[in-house]
């Protein structure tokens, strides 16, 4: 069964809307863990638009499950990751003007720079995952540069408007999932996953982790974070058999 990483960036986004100290993403991480989160995911952006250095530090000190830091390959951020030593770093593309991470990292294009970052982080005992689109060349390049895992961008599936487009996106995910496993990579999935669309993805054998943020934090407004995580965990586990 795949594990569930809860992305808490959106809690910090609400805090930043008022430049105040609530809601606290570190508190959110504790609540998510009480709801059964297997991992806590946060994105320390260069512009610190939501998660800040204080959050990263406290998350490192308090999170007792897997801590996954999403990050760009910018030198300043890599240095912070080396010092912080989260369990896993997920390398993502980052543009200042985007609302959230859009699309995957181009590992084929930035192969040499990414290989150097993977080496530095691996030396610190950090598992490295590359957030990529489900494209065979990107999967192969991720294995070539020494990544331990890939996180397949599920955005195309999540945003598909027709069942045909959804099916095509699922097929692409399945092919990259299989290729990743053949190459010895752990395969994660994330972006745009919701309570409504997680079913077919969770039913695909082979995914070892899903990272989900917006949908869980949105539901938490109504039912609380602990309960929202509990509900998503049940969906990730899939229907009970027998
Ligand atoms: N995985 C990665 C690499 C991401 O960048 C994001 C968005 O921050 C997510 C997962 C979570 O996406 P969402 O908020 O749409 O669930």
mmCIF file of C-alpha atoms and ligand atoms in Angstrom:
data_model
loop_
_atom_site.group_PDB
_atom_site.id
_atom_site.type_symbol
_atom_site.label_atom_id
_atom_site.label_comp_id
_atom_site.label_asym_id
_atom_site.label_seq_id
_atom_site.Cartn_x
_atom_site.Cartn_y
_atom_site.Cartn_z
ATOM 1 C CA UNK A 1 0.000 0.000 0.000
ATOM 2 C CA UNK A 2 1.265 3.439 -0.868
ATOM 3 C CA UNK A 3 2.060 5.843 1.924
ATOM 4 C CA UNK A 4 0.522 9.301 2.235
ATOM 5 C CA UNK A 5 2.653 12.414 2.440
ATOM 6 C CA UNK A 6 0.649 15.458 3.497
ATOM 7 C CA UNK A 7 1.787 18.722 1.952
ATOM 8 C CA UNK A 8 1.281 21.505 4.504
ATOM 9 C CA UNK A 9 2.300 24.497 2.346
ATOM 10 C CA UNK A 10 -1.300 25.632 2.035
ATOM 11 C CA UNK A 11 -1.580 26.128 5.766
ATOM 12 C CA UNK A 12 1.333 28.536 5.525
ATOM 13 C CA UNK A 13 -0.346 30.243 2.564
ATOM 14 C CA UNK A 14 -3.297 31.154 4.789
ATOM 15 C CA UNK A 15 -0.880 32.474 7.417
ATOM 16 C CA UNK A 16 0.908 34.590 4.825
ATOM 17 C CA UNK A 17 -2.388 36.115 3.659
ATOM 18 C CA UNK A 18 -2.332 38.141 6.911
ATOM 19 C CA UNK A 19 1.415 38.081 7.600
ATOM 20 C CA UNK A 20 0.596 36.755 11.048
ATOM 21 C CA UNK A 21 1.539 33.641 13.008
ATOM 22 C CA UNK A 22 -1.558 31.522 12.454
ATOM 23 C CA UNK A 23 -2.387 28.941 11.307
ATOM 24 C CA UNK A 24 0.954 27.362 12.125
ATOM 25 C CA UNK A 25 2.163 24.782 9.556
ATOM 26 C CA UNK A 26 4.205 23.102 12.291
ATOM 27 C CA UNK A 27 1.038 22.547 14.301
ATOM 28 C CA UNK A 28 -0.589 21.297 11.078
ATOM 29 C CA UNK A 29 2.182 18.730 10.715
ATOM 30 C CA UNK A 30 1.424 17.408 14.210
ATOM 31 C CA UNK A 31 -2.308 17.202 13.447
ATOM 32 C CA UNK A 32 -1.626 15.448 10.133
ATOM 33 C CA UNK A 33 0.513 12.882 11.919
ATOM 34 C CA UNK A 34 -2.263 12.278 14.466
ATOM 35 C CA UNK A 35 -4.555 11.635 11.490
ATOM 36 C CA UNK A 36 -2.178 8.972 10.190
ATOM 37 C CA UNK A 37 0.081 10.823 7.743
ATOM 38 C CA UNK A 38 3.066 8.704 6.781
ATOM 39 C CA UNK A 39 5.011 11.744 5.725
ATOM 40 C CA UNK A 40 5.031 15.528 5.937
ATOM 41 C CA UNK A 41 5.943 17.435 2.799
ATOM 42 C CA UNK A 42 6.918 21.099 2.640
ATOM 43 C CA UNK A 43 8.331 23.310 -0.076
ATOM 44 C CA UNK A 44 10.927 25.861 0.966
ATOM 45 C CA UNK A 45 10.767 28.282 -1.927
ATOM 46 C CA UNK A 46 13.479 30.773 -2.740
ATOM 47 C CA UNK A 47 10.996 33.628 -2.241
ATOM 48 C CA UNK A 48 9.724 32.072 1.064
ATOM 49 C CA UNK A 49 6.192 32.830 -0.039
ATOM 50 C CA UNK A 50 4.661 30.320 2.364
ATOM 51 C CA UNK A 51 7.004 28.003 4.289
ATOM 52 C CA UNK A 52 9.854 29.938 5.922
ATOM 53 C CA UNK A 53 13.180 29.028 7.524
ATOM 54 C CA UNK A 54 11.679 28.893 11.013
ATOM 55 C CA UNK A 55 9.058 26.361 9.807
ATOM 56 C CA UNK A 56 11.697 24.186 8.143
ATOM 57 C CA UNK A 57 13.795 24.160 11.302
ATOM 58 C CA UNK A 58 10.874 23.303 13.599
ATOM 59 C CA UNK A 59 9.544 20.658 11.219
ATOM 60 C CA UNK A 60 12.925 18.984 11.284
ATOM 61 C CA UNK A 61 12.902 19.044 15.089
ATOM 62 C CA UNK A 62 9.325 17.855 15.611
ATOM 63 C CA UNK A 63 8.149 15.643 12.748
ATOM 64 C CA UNK A 64 8.450 11.989 13.704
ATOM 65 C CA UNK A 65 7.385 10.435 10.380
ATOM 66 C CA UNK A 66 9.127 10.876 7.020
ATOM 67 C CA UNK A 67 10.070 14.496 6.317
ATOM 68 C CA UNK A 68 10.082 15.373 2.626
ATOM 69 C CA UNK A 69 11.462 18.726 1.511
ATOM 70 C CA UNK A 70 10.418 19.934 -1.927
ATOM 71 C CA UNK A 71 13.055 22.203 -3.351
ATOM 72 C CA UNK A 72 14.570 23.728 -6.444
ATOM 73 C CA UNK A 73 18.179 23.092 -7.354
ATOM 74 C CA UNK A 74 19.189 26.683 -6.496
ATOM 75 C CA UNK A 75 22.550 26.651 -4.642
ATOM 76 C CA UNK A 76 21.233 28.501 -1.550
ATOM 77 C CA UNK A 77 18.392 26.032 -1.095
ATOM 78 C CA UNK A 78 20.655 23.021 -1.646
ATOM 79 C CA UNK A 79 22.892 24.313 1.146
ATOM 80 C CA UNK A 80 19.927 24.569 3.508
ATOM 81 C CA UNK A 81 18.830 21.017 2.637
ATOM 82 C CA UNK A 82 22.334 19.672 3.300
ATOM 83 C CA UNK A 83 22.311 21.264 6.737
ATOM 84 C CA UNK A 84 18.694 20.373 7.577
ATOM 85 C CA UNK A 85 18.992 16.767 6.417
ATOM 86 C CA UNK A 86 15.331 15.869 5.848
ATOM 87 C CA UNK A 87 14.664 12.192 5.106
ATOM 88 C CA UNK A 88 13.932 12.996 1.476
ATOM 89 C CA UNK A 89 14.366 15.888 -0.917
ATOM 90 C CA UNK A 90 12.060 16.127 -3.909
ATOM 91 C CA UNK A 91 13.601 18.244 -6.642
ATOM 92 C CA UNK A 92 11.030 20.428 -8.364
ATOM 93 C CA UNK A 93 11.094 23.204 -10.956
ATOM 94 C CA UNK A 94 10.386 26.621 -9.487
ATOM 95 C CA UNK A 95 9.250 29.799 -11.115
ATOM 96 C CA UNK A 96 8.395 32.865 -9.096
ATOM 97 C CA UNK A 97 5.288 33.720 -11.078
ATOM 98 C CA UNK A 98 3.618 30.312 -10.778
ATOM 99 C CA UNK A 99 0.743 29.651 -8.353
ATOM 100 C CA UNK A 100 2.069 26.197 -7.503
ATOM 101 C CA UNK A 101 4.629 23.821 -9.001
ATOM 102 C CA UNK A 102 3.593 23.471 -12.617
ATOM 103 C CA UNK A 103 4.749 20.447 -14.574
ATOM 104 C CA UNK A 104 7.867 18.470 -13.856
ATOM 105 C CA UNK A 105 11.573 19.078 -13.625
ATOM 106 C CA UNK A 106 13.418 18.754 -16.935
ATOM 107 C CA UNK A 107 16.028 16.206 -15.847
ATOM 108 C CA UNK A 108 17.076 15.556 -19.461
ATOM 109 C CA UNK A 109 17.958 19.228 -19.992
ATOM 110 C CA UNK A 110 19.549 19.934 -16.604
ATOM 111 C CA UNK A 111 21.130 16.492 -16.254
ATOM 112 C CA UNK A 112 24.581 17.655 -15.099
ATOM 113 C CA UNK A 113 23.366 20.200 -12.571
ATOM 114 C CA UNK A 114 20.837 17.754 -11.152
ATOM 115 C CA UNK A 115 23.401 14.936 -10.945
ATOM 116 C CA UNK A 116 25.650 17.198 -8.857
ATOM 117 C CA UNK A 117 22.784 18.078 -6.475
ATOM 118 C CA UNK A 118 21.751 14.414 -6.153
ATOM 119 C CA UNK A 119 25.327 13.523 -5.274
ATOM 120 C CA UNK A 120 25.617 16.236 -2.627
ATOM 121 C CA UNK A 121 22.326 15.342 -0.961
ATOM 122 C CA UNK A 122 22.951 11.585 -1.156
ATOM 123 C CA UNK A 123 26.283 12.096 0.582
ATOM 124 C CA UNK A 124 24.285 13.440 3.537
ATOM 125 C CA UNK A 125 22.145 10.298 3.634
ATOM 126 C CA UNK A 126 19.146 12.063 2.068
ATOM 127 C CA UNK A 127 16.964 10.123 -0.376
ATOM 128 C CA UNK A 128 16.445 12.139 -3.546
ATOM 129 C CA UNK A 129 13.321 12.117 -5.656
ATOM 130 C CA UNK A 130 12.770 13.988 -8.931
ATOM 131 C CA UNK A 131 9.343 15.431 -9.680
ATOM 132 C CA UNK A 132 8.912 14.700 -13.381
ATOM 133 C CA UNK A 133 6.267 14.380 -16.034
ATOM 134 C CA UNK A 134 5.455 10.798 -16.999
ATOM 135 C CA UNK A 135 7.781 10.788 -20.013
ATOM 136 C CA UNK A 136 10.105 7.776 -20.517
ATOM 137 C CA UNK A 137 13.206 9.910 -21.251
ATOM 138 C CA UNK A 138 12.681 11.845 -18.003
ATOM 139 C CA UNK A 139 12.342 8.582 -16.064
ATOM 140 C CA UNK A 140 15.554 7.207 -17.599
ATOM 141 C CA UNK A 141 17.434 10.461 -16.974
ATOM 142 C CA UNK A 142 16.296 10.450 -13.314
ATOM 143 C CA UNK A 143 17.726 6.958 -12.876
ATOM 144 C CA UNK A 144 20.934 8.000 -14.708
ATOM 145 C CA UNK A 145 21.584 10.956 -12.394
ATOM 146 C CA UNK A 146 21.302 8.693 -9.349
ATOM 147 C CA UNK A 147 17.855 9.521 -7.973
ATOM 148 C CA UNK A 148 16.410 7.018 -5.519
ATOM 149 C CA UNK A 149 12.853 7.856 -6.515
ATOM 150 C CA UNK A 150 10.712 9.776 -8.963
ATOM 151 C CA UNK A 151 7.483 11.570 -8.251
ATOM 152 C CA UNK A 152 5.269 11.415 -11.306
ATOM 153 C CA UNK A 153 3.313 14.593 -11.994
ATOM 154 C CA UNK A 154 -0.353 13.597 -11.895
ATOM 155 C CA UNK A 155 -1.557 17.018 -13.079
ATOM 156 C CA UNK A 156 -2.459 15.898 -16.593
ATOM 157 C CA UNK A 157 -4.697 13.188 -15.139
ATOM 158 C CA UNK A 158 -6.168 15.528 -12.522
ATOM 159 C CA UNK A 159 -6.958 18.285 -15.014
ATOM 160 C CA UNK A 160 -8.313 16.019 -17.795
ATOM 161 C CA UNK A 161 -11.779 17.115 -18.880
ATOM 162 C CA UNK A 162 -12.896 14.019 -20.763
ATOM 163 C CA UNK A 163 -12.791 10.346 -19.838
ATOM 164 C CA UNK A 164 -10.683 9.742 -22.944
ATOM 165 C CA UNK A 165 -8.077 12.290 -21.872
ATOM 166 C CA UNK A 166 -8.147 10.879 -18.340
ATOM 167 C CA UNK A 167 -7.567 7.369 -19.645
ATOM 168 C CA UNK A 168 -4.682 8.497 -21.858
ATOM 169 C CA UNK A 169 -3.089 10.260 -18.873
ATOM 170 C CA UNK A 170 -3.513 7.143 -16.723
ATOM 171 C CA UNK A 171 -1.853 5.041 -19.428
ATOM 172 C CA UNK A 172 1.107 7.404 -19.530
ATOM 173 C CA UNK A 173 1.413 7.230 -15.747
ATOM 174 C CA UNK A 174 1.232 3.415 -15.834
ATOM 175 C CA UNK A 175 3.995 3.190 -18.462
ATOM 176 C CA UNK A 176 6.332 5.490 -16.520
ATOM 177 C CA UNK A 177 5.519 3.706 -13.280
ATOM 178 C CA UNK A 178 6.505 0.391 -14.835
ATOM 179 C CA UNK A 179 9.669 1.817 -16.396
ATOM 180 C CA UNK A 180 10.682 3.461 -13.122
ATOM 181 C CA UNK A 181 10.305 0.207 -11.252
ATOM 182 C CA UNK A 182 12.297 -1.655 -13.910
ATOM 183 C CA UNK A 183 15.097 0.867 -13.415
ATOM 184 C CA UNK A 184 15.051 0.279 -9.657
ATOM 185 C CA UNK A 185 13.378 3.553 -8.697
ATOM 186 C CA UNK A 186 10.704 4.053 -6.084
ATOM 187 C CA UNK A 187 7.751 5.711 -7.779
ATOM 188 C CA UNK A 188 5.680 8.404 -6.088
ATOM 189 C CA UNK A 189 2.787 10.460 -7.421
ATOM 190 C CA UNK A 190 1.440 13.907 -6.767
ATOM 191 C CA UNK A 191 -0.203 17.141 -7.852
ATOM 192 C CA UNK A 192 -3.900 17.823 -8.177
ATOM 193 C CA UNK A 193 -4.959 14.624 -6.436
ATOM 194 C CA UNK A 194 -8.287 14.912 -4.619
ATOM 195 C CA UNK A 195 -10.800 12.804 -2.690
ATOM 196 C CA UNK A 196 -12.699 12.439 -5.971
ATOM 197 C CA UNK A 197 -9.875 11.471 -8.324
ATOM 198 C CA UNK A 198 -7.458 9.458 -6.144
ATOM 199 C CA UNK A 199 -9.355 6.142 -6.681
ATOM 200 C CA UNK A 200 -7.980 5.008 -10.081
ATOM 201 C CA UNK A 201 -4.459 6.181 -9.162
ATOM 202 C CA UNK A 202 -4.503 4.430 -5.786
ATOM 203 C CA UNK A 203 -5.701 1.260 -7.538
ATOM 204 C CA UNK A 204 -2.581 1.157 -9.755
ATOM 205 C CA UNK A 205 -0.123 -1.271 -8.170
ATOM 206 C CA UNK A 206 3.392 0.078 -7.736
ATOM 207 C CA UNK A 207 3.094 3.600 -6.378
ATOM 208 C CA UNK A 208 4.928 3.787 -3.083
ATOM 209 C CA UNK A 209 3.935 7.322 -2.003
ATOM 210 C CA UNK A 210 1.439 10.043 -2.805
ATOM 211 C CA UNK A 211 1.991 13.656 -1.855
ATOM 212 C CA UNK A 212 -1.256 15.545 -1.495
ATOM 213 C CA UNK A 213 -1.819 19.072 -0.241
ATOM 214 C CA UNK A 214 -4.536 21.341 -1.548
ATOM 215 C CA UNK A 215 -7.440 18.926 -1.377
ATOM 216 C CA UNK A 216 -6.612 17.769 2.157
ATOM 217 C CA UNK A 217 -6.131 21.290 3.519
ATOM 218 C CA UNK A 218 -9.351 22.397 1.789
ATOM 219 C CA UNK A 219 -11.326 19.596 3.420
ATOM 220 C CA UNK A 220 -9.674 20.318 6.747
ATOM 221 C CA UNK A 221 -11.438 23.689 6.846
ATOM 222 C CA UNK A 222 -14.685 21.779 7.337
ATOM 223 C CA UNK A 223 -13.739 18.593 9.179
ATOM 224 C CA UNK A 224 -10.365 19.373 10.747
ATOM 225 C CA UNK A 225 -6.971 18.239 9.514
ATOM 226 C CA UNK A 226 -6.847 15.016 11.515
ATOM 227 C CA UNK A 227 -10.116 13.791 10.034
ATOM 228 C CA UNK A 228 -9.254 15.017 6.524
ATOM 229 C CA UNK A 229 -6.008 13.023 6.598
ATOM 230 C CA UNK A 230 -7.787 9.966 8.002
ATOM 231 C CA UNK A 231 -10.272 10.072 5.103
ATOM 232 C CA UNK A 232 -7.553 10.429 2.461
ATOM 233 C CA UNK A 233 -5.549 7.598 4.039
ATOM 234 C CA UNK A 234 -8.573 5.330 3.698
ATOM 235 C CA UNK A 235 -8.906 6.233 0.002
ATOM 236 C CA UNK A 236 -5.192 5.678 -0.640
ATOM 237 C CA UNK A 237 -5.586 2.229 0.960
ATOM 238 C CA UNK A 238 -8.368 1.484 -1.545
ATOM 239 C CA UNK A 239 -11.583 -0.478 -1.057
ATOM 240 C CA UNK A 240 -11.453 -3.283 1.488
ATOM 241 C CA UNK A 241 -11.409 -6.693 -0.094
ATOM 242 C CA UNK A 242 -13.085 -9.896 1.144
HETATM 243 N N1 LIG B 1 4.026 17.032 -5.165
HETATM 244 C C1 LIG B 1 4.754 18.086 -5.575
HETATM 245 C C2 LIG B 1 6.135 17.834 -6.076
HETATM 246 C C3 LIG B 1 4.233 19.389 -5.529
HETATM 247 O O1 LIG B 1 4.983 20.427 -5.930
HETATM 248 C C4 LIG B 1 2.943 19.587 -5.020
HETATM 249 C C5 LIG B 1 2.380 20.971 -4.929
HETATM 250 O O2 LIG B 1 3.039 21.700 -3.963
HETATM 251 C C6 LIG B 1 2.228 18.462 -4.560
HETATM 252 C C7 LIG B 1 2.789 17.197 -4.675
HETATM 253 C C8 LIG B 1 0.868 18.602 -3.947
HETATM 254 O O3 LIG B 1 -0.026 19.065 -4.905
HETATM 255 P P1 LIG B 1 -1.488 19.430 -4.482
HETATM 256 O O4 LIG B 1 -1.409 20.583 -3.550
HETATM 257 O O5 LIG B 1 -2.151 19.759 -5.775
HETATM 258 O O6 LIG B 1 -2.079 18.216 -3.806
#
